[in-house]
Tab-separated table of C-alpha atoms in Angstrom:
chain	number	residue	atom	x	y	z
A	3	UNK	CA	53.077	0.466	-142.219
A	4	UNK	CA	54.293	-3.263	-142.617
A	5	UNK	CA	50.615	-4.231	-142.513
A	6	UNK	CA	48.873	-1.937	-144.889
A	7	UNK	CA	51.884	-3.012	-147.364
A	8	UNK	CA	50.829	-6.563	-146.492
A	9	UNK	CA	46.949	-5.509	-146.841
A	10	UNK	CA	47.854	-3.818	-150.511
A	11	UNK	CA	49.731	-7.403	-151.747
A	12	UNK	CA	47.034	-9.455	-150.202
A	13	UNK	CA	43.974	-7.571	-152.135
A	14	UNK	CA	46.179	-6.816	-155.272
A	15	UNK	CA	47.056	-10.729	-156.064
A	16	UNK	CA	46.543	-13.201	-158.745
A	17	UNK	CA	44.704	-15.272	-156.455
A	18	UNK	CA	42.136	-12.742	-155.193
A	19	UNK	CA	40.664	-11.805	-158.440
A	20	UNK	CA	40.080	-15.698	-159.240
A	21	UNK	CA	38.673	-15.846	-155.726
A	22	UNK	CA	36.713	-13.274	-156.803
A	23	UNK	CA	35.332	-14.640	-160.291
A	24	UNK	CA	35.181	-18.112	-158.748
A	25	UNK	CA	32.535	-16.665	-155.752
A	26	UNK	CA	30.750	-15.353	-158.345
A	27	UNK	CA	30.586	-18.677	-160.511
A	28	UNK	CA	29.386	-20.098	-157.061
A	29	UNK	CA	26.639	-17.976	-156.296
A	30	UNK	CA	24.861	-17.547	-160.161
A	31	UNK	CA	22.657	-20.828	-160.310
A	32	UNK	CA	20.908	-20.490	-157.134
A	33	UNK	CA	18.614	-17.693	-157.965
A	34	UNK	CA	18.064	-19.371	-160.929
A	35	UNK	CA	16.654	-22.749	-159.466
A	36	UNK	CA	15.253	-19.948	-156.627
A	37	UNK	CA	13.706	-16.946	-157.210
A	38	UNK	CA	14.289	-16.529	-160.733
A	39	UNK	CA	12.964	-19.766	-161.695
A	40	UNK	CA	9.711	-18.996	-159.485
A	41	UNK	CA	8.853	-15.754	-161.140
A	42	UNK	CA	9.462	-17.597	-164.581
A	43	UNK	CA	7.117	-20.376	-163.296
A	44	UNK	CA	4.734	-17.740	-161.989
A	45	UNK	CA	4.051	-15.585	-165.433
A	46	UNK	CA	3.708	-19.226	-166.768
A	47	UNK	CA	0.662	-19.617	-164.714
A	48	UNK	CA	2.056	-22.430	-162.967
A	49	UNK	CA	-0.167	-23.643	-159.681
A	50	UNK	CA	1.504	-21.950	-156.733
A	51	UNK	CA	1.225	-25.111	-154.632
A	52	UNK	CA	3.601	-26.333	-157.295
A	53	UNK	CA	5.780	-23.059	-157.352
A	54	UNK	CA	5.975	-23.881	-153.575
A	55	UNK	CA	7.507	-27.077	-153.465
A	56	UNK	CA	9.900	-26.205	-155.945
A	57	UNK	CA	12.111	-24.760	-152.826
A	58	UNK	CA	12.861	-28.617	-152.020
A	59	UNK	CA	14.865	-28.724	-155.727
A	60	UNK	CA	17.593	-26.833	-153.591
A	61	UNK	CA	17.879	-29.583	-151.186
A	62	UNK	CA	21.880	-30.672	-152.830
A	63	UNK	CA	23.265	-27.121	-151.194
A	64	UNK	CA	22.481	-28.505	-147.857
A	65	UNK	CA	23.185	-32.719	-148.169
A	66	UNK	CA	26.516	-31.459	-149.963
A	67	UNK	CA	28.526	-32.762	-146.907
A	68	UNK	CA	27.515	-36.533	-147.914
A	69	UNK	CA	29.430	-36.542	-151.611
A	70	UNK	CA	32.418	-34.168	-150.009
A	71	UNK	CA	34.690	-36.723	-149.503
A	72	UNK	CA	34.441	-37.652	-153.321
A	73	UNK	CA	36.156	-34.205	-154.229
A	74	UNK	CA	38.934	-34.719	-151.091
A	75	UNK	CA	39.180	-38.493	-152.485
A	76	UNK	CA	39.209	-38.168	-156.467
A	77	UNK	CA	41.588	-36.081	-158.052
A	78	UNK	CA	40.535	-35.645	-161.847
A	79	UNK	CA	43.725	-36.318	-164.692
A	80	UNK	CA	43.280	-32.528	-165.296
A	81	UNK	CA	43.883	-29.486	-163.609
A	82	UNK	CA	44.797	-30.499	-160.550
A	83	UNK	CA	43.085	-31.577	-157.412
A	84	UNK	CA	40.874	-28.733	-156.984
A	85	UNK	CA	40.651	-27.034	-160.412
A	86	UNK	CA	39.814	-30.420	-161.818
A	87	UNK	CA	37.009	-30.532	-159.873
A	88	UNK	CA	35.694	-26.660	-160.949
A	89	UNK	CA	36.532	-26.859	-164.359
A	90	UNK	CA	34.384	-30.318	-164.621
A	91	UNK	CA	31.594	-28.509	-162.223
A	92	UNK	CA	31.620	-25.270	-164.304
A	93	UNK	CA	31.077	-26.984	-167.537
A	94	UNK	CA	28.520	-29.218	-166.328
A	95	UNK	CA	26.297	-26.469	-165.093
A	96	UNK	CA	26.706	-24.005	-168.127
A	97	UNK	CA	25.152	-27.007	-170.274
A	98	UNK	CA	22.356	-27.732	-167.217
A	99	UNK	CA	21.106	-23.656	-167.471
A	100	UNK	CA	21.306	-23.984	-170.718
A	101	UNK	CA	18.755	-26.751	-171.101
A	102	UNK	CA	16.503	-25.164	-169.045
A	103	UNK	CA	16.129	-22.594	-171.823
A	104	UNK	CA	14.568	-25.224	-173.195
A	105	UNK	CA	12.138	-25.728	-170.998
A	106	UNK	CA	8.235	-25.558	-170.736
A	107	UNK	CA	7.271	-24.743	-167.075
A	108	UNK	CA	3.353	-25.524	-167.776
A	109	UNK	CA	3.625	-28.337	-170.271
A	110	UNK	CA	6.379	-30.336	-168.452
A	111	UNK	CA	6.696	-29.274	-164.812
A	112	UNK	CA	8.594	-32.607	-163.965
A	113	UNK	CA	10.931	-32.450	-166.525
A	114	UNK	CA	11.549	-28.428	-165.046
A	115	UNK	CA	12.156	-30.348	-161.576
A	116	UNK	CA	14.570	-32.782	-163.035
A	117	UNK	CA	16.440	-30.144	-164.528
A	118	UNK	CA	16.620	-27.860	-161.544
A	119	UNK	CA	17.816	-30.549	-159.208
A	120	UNK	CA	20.760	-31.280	-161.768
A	121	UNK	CA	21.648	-27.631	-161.489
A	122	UNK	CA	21.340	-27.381	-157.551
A	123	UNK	CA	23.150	-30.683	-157.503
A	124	UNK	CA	26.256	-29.674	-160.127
A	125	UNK	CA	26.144	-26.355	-158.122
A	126	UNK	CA	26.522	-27.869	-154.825
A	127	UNK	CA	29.419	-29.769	-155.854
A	128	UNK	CA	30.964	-26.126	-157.720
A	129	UNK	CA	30.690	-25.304	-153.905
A	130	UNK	CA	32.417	-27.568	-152.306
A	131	UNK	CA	35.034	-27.794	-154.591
A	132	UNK	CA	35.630	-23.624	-154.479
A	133	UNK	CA	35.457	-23.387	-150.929
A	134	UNK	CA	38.152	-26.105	-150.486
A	135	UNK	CA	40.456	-24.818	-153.475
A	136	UNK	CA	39.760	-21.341	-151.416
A	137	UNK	CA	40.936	-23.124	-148.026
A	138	UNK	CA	43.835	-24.249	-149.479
A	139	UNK	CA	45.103	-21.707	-151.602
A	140	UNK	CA	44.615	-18.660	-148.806
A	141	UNK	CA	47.983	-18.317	-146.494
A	142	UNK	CA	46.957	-16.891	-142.560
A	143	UNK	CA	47.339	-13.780	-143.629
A	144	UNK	CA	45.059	-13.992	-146.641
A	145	UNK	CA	42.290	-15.680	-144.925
A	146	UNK	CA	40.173	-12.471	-144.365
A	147	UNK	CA	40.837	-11.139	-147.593
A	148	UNK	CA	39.662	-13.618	-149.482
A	149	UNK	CA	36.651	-14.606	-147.639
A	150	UNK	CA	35.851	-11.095	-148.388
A	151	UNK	CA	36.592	-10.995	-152.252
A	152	UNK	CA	34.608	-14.480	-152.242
A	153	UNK	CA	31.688	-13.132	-151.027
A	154	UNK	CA	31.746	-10.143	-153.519
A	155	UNK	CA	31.754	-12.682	-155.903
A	156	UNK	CA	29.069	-14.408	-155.137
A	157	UNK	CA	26.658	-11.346	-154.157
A	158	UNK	CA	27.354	-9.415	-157.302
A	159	UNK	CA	26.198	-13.346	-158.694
A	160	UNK	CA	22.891	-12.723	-156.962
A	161	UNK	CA	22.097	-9.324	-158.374
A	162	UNK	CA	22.837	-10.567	-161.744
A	163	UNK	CA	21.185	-14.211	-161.459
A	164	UNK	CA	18.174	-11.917	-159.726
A	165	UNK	CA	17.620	-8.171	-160.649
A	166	UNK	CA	19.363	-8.178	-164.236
A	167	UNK	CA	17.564	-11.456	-165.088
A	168	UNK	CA	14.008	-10.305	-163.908
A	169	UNK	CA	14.758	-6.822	-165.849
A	170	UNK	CA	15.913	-8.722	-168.944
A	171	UNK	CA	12.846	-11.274	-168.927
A	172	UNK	CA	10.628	-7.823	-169.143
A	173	UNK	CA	12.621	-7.405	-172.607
A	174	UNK	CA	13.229	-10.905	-174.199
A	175	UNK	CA	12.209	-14.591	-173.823
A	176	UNK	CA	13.103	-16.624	-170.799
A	177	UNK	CA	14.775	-18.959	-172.641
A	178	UNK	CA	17.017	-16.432	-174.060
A	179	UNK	CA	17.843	-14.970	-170.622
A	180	UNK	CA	18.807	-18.547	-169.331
A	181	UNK	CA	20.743	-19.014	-172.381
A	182	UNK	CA	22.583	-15.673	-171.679
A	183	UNK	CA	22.917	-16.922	-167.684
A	184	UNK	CA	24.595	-20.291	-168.901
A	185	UNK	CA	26.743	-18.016	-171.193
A	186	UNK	CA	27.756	-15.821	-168.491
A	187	UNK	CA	28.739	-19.133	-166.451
A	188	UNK	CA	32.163	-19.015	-168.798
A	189	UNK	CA	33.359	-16.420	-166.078
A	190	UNK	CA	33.878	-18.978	-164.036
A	191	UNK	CA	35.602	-21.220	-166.464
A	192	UNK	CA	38.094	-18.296	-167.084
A	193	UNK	CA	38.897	-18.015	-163.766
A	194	UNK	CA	40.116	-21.680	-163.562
A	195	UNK	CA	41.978	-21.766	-165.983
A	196	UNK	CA	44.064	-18.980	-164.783
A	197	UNK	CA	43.586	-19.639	-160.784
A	198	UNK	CA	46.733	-20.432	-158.948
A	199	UNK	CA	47.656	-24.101	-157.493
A	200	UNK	CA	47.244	-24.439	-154.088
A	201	UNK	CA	50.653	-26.101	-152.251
A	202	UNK	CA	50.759	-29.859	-152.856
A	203	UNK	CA	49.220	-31.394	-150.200
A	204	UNK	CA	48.750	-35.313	-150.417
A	205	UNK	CA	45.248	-36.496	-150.800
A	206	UNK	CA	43.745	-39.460	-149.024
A	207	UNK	CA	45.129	-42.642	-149.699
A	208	UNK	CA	41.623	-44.429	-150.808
A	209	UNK	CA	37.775	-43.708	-150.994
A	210	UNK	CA	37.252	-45.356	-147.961
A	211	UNK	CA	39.954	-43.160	-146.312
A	212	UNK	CA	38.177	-40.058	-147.703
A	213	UNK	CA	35.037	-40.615	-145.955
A	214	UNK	CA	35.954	-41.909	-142.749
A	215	UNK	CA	40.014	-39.612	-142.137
A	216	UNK	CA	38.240	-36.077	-142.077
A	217	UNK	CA	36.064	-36.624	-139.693
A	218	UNK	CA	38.276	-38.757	-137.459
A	219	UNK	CA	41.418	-36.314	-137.919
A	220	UNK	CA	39.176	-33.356	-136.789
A	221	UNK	CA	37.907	-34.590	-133.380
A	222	UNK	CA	41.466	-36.373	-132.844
A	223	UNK	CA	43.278	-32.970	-133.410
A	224	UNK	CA	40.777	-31.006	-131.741
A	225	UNK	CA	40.103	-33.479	-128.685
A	226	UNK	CA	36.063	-34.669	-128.764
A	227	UNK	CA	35.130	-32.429	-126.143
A	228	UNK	CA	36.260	-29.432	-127.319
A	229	UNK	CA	35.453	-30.386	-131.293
A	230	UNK	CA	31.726	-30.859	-130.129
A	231	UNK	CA	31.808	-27.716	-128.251
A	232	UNK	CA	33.235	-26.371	-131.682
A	233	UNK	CA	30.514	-27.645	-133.617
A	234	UNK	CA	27.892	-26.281	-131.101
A	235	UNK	CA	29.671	-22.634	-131.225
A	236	UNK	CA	29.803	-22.784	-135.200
A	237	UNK	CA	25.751	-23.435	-135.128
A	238	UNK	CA	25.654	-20.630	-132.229
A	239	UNK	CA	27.394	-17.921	-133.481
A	240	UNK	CA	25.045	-16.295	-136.093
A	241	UNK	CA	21.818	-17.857	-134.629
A	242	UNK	CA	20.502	-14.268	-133.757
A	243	UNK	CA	21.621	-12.700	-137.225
A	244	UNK	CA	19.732	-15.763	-139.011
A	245	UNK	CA	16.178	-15.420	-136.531
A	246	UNK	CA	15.953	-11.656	-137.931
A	247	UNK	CA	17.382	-11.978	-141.566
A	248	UNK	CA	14.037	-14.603	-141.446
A	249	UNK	CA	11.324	-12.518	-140.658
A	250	UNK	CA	12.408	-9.260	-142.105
A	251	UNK	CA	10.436	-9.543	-145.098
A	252	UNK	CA	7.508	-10.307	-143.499
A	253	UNK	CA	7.891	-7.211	-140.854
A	254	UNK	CA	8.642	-4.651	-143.507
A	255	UNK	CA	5.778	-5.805	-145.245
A	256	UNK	CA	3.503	-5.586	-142.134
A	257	UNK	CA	5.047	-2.206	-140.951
A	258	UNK	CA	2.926	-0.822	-143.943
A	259	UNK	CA	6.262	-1.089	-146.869
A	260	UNK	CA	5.476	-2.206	-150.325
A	261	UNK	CA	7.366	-4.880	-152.234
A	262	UNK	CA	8.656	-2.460	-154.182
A	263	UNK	CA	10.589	-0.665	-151.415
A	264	UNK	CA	11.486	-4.021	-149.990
A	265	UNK	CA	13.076	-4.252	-153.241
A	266	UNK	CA	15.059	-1.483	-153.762
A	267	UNK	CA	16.045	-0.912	-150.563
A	268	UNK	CA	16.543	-4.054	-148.721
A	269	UNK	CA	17.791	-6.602	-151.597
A	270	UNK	CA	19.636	-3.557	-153.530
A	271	UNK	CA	20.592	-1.073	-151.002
A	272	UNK	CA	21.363	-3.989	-148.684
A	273	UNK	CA	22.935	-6.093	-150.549
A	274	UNK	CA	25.405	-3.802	-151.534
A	275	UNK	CA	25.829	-2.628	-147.747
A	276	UNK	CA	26.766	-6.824	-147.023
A	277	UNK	CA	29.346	-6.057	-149.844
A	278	UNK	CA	31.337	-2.684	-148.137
A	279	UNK	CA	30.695	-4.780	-144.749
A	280	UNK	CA	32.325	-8.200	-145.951
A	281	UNK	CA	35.208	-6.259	-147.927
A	282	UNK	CA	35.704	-3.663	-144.077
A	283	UNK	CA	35.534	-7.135	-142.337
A	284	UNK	CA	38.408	-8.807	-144.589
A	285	UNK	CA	40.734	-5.421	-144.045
A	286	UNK	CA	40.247	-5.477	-140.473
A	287	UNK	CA	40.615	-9.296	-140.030
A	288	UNK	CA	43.878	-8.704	-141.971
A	289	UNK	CA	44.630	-6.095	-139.010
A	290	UNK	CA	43.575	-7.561	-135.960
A	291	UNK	CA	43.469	-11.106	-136.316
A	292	UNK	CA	40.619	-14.025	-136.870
A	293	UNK	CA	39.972	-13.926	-132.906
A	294	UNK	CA	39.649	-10.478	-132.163
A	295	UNK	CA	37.552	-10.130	-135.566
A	296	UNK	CA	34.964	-12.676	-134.353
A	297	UNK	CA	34.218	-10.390	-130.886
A	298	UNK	CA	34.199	-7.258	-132.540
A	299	UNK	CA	32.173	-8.665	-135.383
A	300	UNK	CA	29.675	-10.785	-133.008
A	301	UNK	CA	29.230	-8.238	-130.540
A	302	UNK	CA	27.972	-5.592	-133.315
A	303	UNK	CA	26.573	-8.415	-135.351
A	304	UNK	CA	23.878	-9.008	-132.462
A	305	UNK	CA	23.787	-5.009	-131.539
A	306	UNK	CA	22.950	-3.756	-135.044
A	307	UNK	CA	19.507	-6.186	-134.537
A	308	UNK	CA	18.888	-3.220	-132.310
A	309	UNK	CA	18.186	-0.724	-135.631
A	310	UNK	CA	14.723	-3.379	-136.274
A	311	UNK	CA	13.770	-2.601	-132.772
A	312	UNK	CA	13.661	1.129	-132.900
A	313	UNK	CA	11.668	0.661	-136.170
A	314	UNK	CA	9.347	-1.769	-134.745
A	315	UNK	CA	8.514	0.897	-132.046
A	316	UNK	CA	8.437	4.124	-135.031
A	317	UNK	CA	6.571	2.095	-137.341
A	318	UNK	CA	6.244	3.456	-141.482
A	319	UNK	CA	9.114	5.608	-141.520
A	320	UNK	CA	11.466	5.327	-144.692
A	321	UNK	CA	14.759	6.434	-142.976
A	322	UNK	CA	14.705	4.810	-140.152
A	323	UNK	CA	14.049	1.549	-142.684
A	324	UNK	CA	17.263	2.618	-144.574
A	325	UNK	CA	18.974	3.400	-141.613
A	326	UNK	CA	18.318	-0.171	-140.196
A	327	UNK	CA	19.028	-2.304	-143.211
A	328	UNK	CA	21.896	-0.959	-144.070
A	329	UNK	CA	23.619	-0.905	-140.217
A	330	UNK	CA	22.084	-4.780	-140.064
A	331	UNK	CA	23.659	-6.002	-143.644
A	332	UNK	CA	26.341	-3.730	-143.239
A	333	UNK	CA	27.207	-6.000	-139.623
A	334	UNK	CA	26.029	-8.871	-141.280
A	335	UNK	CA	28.199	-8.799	-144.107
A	336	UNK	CA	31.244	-7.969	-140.937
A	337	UNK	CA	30.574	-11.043	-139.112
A	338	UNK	CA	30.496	-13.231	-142.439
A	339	UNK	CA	33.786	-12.346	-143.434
A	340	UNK	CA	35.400	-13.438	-139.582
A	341	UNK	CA	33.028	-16.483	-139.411
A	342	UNK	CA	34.500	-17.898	-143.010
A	343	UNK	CA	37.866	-17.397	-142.327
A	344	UNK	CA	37.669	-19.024	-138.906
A	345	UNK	CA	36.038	-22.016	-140.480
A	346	UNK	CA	38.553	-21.987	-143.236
A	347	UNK	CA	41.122	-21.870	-140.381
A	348	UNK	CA	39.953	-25.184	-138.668
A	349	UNK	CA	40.221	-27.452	-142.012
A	350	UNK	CA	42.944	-29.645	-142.811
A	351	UNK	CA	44.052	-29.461	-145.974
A	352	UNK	CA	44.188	-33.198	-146.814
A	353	UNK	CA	40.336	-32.937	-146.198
A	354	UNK	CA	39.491	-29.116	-146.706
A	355	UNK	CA	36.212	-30.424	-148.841
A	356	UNK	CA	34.943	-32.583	-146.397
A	357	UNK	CA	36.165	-30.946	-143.253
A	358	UNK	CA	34.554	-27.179	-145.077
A	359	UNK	CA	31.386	-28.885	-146.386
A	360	UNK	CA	30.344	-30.245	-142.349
A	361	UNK	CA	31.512	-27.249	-140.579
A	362	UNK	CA	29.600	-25.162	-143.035
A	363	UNK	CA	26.404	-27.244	-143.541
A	364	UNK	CA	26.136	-26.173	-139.233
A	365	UNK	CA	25.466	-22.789	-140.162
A	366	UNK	CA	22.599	-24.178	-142.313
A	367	UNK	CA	20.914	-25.422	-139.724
A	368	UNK	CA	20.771	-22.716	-137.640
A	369	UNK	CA	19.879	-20.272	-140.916
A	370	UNK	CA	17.369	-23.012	-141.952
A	371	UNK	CA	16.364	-24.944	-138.869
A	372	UNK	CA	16.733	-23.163	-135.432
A	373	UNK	CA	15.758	-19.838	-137.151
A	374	UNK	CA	12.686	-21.933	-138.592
A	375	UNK	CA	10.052	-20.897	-135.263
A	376	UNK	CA	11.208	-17.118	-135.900
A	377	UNK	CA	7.609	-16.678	-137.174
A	378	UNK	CA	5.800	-18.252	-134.147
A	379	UNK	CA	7.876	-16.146	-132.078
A	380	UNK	CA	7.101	-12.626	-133.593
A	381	UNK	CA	3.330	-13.748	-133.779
A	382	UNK	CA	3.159	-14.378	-130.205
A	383	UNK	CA	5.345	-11.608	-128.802
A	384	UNK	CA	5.331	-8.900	-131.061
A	385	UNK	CA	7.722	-7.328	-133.206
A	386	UNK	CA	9.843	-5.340	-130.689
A	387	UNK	CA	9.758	-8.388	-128.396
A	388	UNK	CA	10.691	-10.381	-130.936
A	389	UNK	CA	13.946	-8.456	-132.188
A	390	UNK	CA	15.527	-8.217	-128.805
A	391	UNK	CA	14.652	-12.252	-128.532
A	392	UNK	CA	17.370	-11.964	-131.789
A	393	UNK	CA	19.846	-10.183	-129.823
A	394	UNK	CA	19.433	-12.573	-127.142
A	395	UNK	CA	19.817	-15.719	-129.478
A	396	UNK	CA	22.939	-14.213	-130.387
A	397	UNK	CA	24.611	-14.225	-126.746
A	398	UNK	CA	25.410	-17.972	-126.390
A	399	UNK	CA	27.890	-17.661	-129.326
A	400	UNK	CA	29.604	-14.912	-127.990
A	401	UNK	CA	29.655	-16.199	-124.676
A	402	UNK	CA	31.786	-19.255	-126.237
A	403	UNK	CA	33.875	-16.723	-127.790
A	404	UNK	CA	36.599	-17.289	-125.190
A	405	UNK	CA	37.276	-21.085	-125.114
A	406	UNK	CA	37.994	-20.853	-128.918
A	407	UNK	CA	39.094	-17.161	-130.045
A	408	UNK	CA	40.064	-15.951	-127.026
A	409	UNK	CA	41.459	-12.104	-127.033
A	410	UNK	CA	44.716	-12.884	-126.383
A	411	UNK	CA	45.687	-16.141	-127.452
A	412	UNK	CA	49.020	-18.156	-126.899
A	413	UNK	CA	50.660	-19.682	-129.694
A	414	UNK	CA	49.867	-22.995	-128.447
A	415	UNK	CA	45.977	-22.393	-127.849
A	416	UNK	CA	45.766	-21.740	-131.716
A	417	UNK	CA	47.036	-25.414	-132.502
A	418	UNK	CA	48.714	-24.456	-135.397
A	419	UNK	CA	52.194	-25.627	-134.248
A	420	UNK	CA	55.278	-23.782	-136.092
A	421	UNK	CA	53.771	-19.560	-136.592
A	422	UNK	CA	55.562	-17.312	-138.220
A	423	UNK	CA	55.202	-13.529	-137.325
A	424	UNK	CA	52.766	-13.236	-140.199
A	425	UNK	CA	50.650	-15.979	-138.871
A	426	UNK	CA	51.027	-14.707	-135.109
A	427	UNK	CA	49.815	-11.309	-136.560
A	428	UNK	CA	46.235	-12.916	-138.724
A	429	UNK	CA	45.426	-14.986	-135.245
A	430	UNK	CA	45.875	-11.897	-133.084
A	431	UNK	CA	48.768	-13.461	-131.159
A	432	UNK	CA	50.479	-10.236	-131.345
């Protein structure tokens, strides 16, 4: 009973719903330097070689790491350390979009460019700026929660950044729907100005401190051996989930599905199964604990990859498509939730930008980089080979799962010195 009390505070506070509107100021401009932007570009009659290349404009969400220590290092005369930071971010990118109303995809393509990189860039920055005001604001017990609320935020960003602007641009003028998008960017702006402080926590003492402390504090807190081994597990952990979420397009398309049901079913449908799965895996978390979360989560994480493989082997059949993107997003969207709030979990809040911006930029590379020969994989092997290869690419993870969330921890293996009973509860000490 003391729990779901607990549960009700956590989800009902003043911090969750800026957590909320503060995901979903993070997640609006990058379908519109993505997807958005390429469809624009596209009824333009811009060259797809062109259209192509303009993926490499997103290139700031994954070098983010390098200017981190600038938001740990700098605190702004306004607003505080971290609201400073979004309120100057926010701004910055609601007059960016808005210039790109302005723009004329086939008559200027470079000046397009410019202007998308100064969004990605601004929004990069947003990023690393929300998920250290959301390290540092989030108690133990919270740490679930608002993971989960976070990632609302920032899906419900993506259907409006990507379905209602596509369905808008059938009814007006791109540049109005970008104008509306940089309007709709105030949300965020809101939601700073009436977030909570995070607890005062000293910042570093110079630039020079700021770049060099984070990563020096990490590996001497953690030890070096067991901070690589960290590092290795964070890149591990949802290798399998990123091999399939890359190639699932182009195996629905060559079961025999159109775009169309892709559409509706897998980005809509789906997306709103990732939703319900993040929001379950926050309320458990707040239940059972970070460690326990990350096995349960894992283990079905890598299981649910089984619902492609049965399709694979049925071929053109509309429920079991249904059936398996909503079990895999629904898992997905599970594992998400434990993953961010164990990386939350390992920052120091002196350098929660920095320390958040490294540790995240790992799952990058394994969504962008060791998920990258996915395709050469299900060309040589087949598509029901190639989905149980996912499951398998998911094991090494979760065979690291004891050395750093094991079951039944000891206060002392969390090092976090000084638990309370709340705190003992969110690890799964108790």
């Amino acid at each position: 009973m003391r729990k779901i009390e607990s549960l009700l505070q956590v989800f009902g506070s003043r911090k969750m719903a800026a957590l909320l509107f503060l995901g979903f100021a993070s997640g609006l401009p990058l379908l519109l330097i993505g997807n958005t932007l390429k469809a624009w570009m596209t009824v333009e009659k811009v060259d797809l070689a062109a259209i192509g290349w303009f993926s490499l404009a997103a290139l700031p969400y994954s070098l983010k790491f390098f200017w981190s220590p600038l938001i740990d290092g700098l605190t702004l005369p306004f607003l505080g350390r971290r609201r400073g930071w979004l309120i100057l971010t926010q701004i910055g990118l609601a007059i960016a979009i808005a210039i790109m109303a302005f723009q004329q995809p086939k008559q200027a393509l470079q000046l397009l460019a410019i202007n998308a990189i100064v969004i990605a860039f601004i929004s990069a920055t947003q990023d690393i700026a929300a998920d250290a005001y959301r390290t540092d604001v989030l108690e133990k017990l919270e740490m679930g929660a608002g993971a989960a609320v976070f990632i609302l935020g920032y899906r419900i960003a993506l259907l409006v950044a990507g379905a209602l602007a596509l369905i808008l641009a059938d009814r007006m003028p791109w540049s109005s729907v970008y104008l509306l998008m940089a309007g709709i960017m105030l949300i965020g702006i809101f939601a700073t100005l009436l977030a909570p402080e995070p607890k005062e926590v000293s910042p570093p003492a110079s630039l020079a401190d700021a770049f060099i402390l984070p990563f020096g504090e990490f590996f001497q807190r953690q030890g070096i051996l067991y901070a690589i081994l960290i590092l290795v597990f964070i890149t591990l952990y949802k290798l399998g989930d990123a091999l399939l979420s890359n190639m699932t397009t182009p195996f629905l398309l060559q079961t025999g599905f159109t775009k169309t049901d892709i559409g509706a079913i897998q980005v809509g449908m789906g997306l709103i199964a990732t939703i319900v799965g993040a929001l379950a895996g926050g309320s458990i978390l707040s239940a059972i604990g970070i460690n326990r979360s990350l096995w349960v989560f894992g283990i079905l994480q890598a299981v649910s990859n089984l619902a492609y493989f049965f399709l694979a082997y049925i071929g053109k059949n509309y429920q079991a498509m249904v059936l398996a993107i909503n079990i895999e997003q629904f898992c997905g969207g599970l594992g998400t939730a434990a993953f961010v709030a164990f990386l939350m979990s390992l920052c120091n809040q002196r350098f929660s930008a920095t320390q958040y911006a490294l540790l995240s930029s790992l799952m990058a590379v394994s969504r962008d980089i060791l998920a990258a020969p996915g395709g050469a994989i299900a060309q040589s092997t087949g598509w029901p080979i190639f989905f149980l290869i996912t499951i398998a690419a998911a094991i090494p993870g979760l065979l690291l799962l004891p050395i750093f969330a094991p079951w039944n921890p000891q206060p002392a293996a969390v090092s976090r010195p000084g638990l309370d009973d709340e705190e003992e509860d969110i690890w799964g000490i108790k």
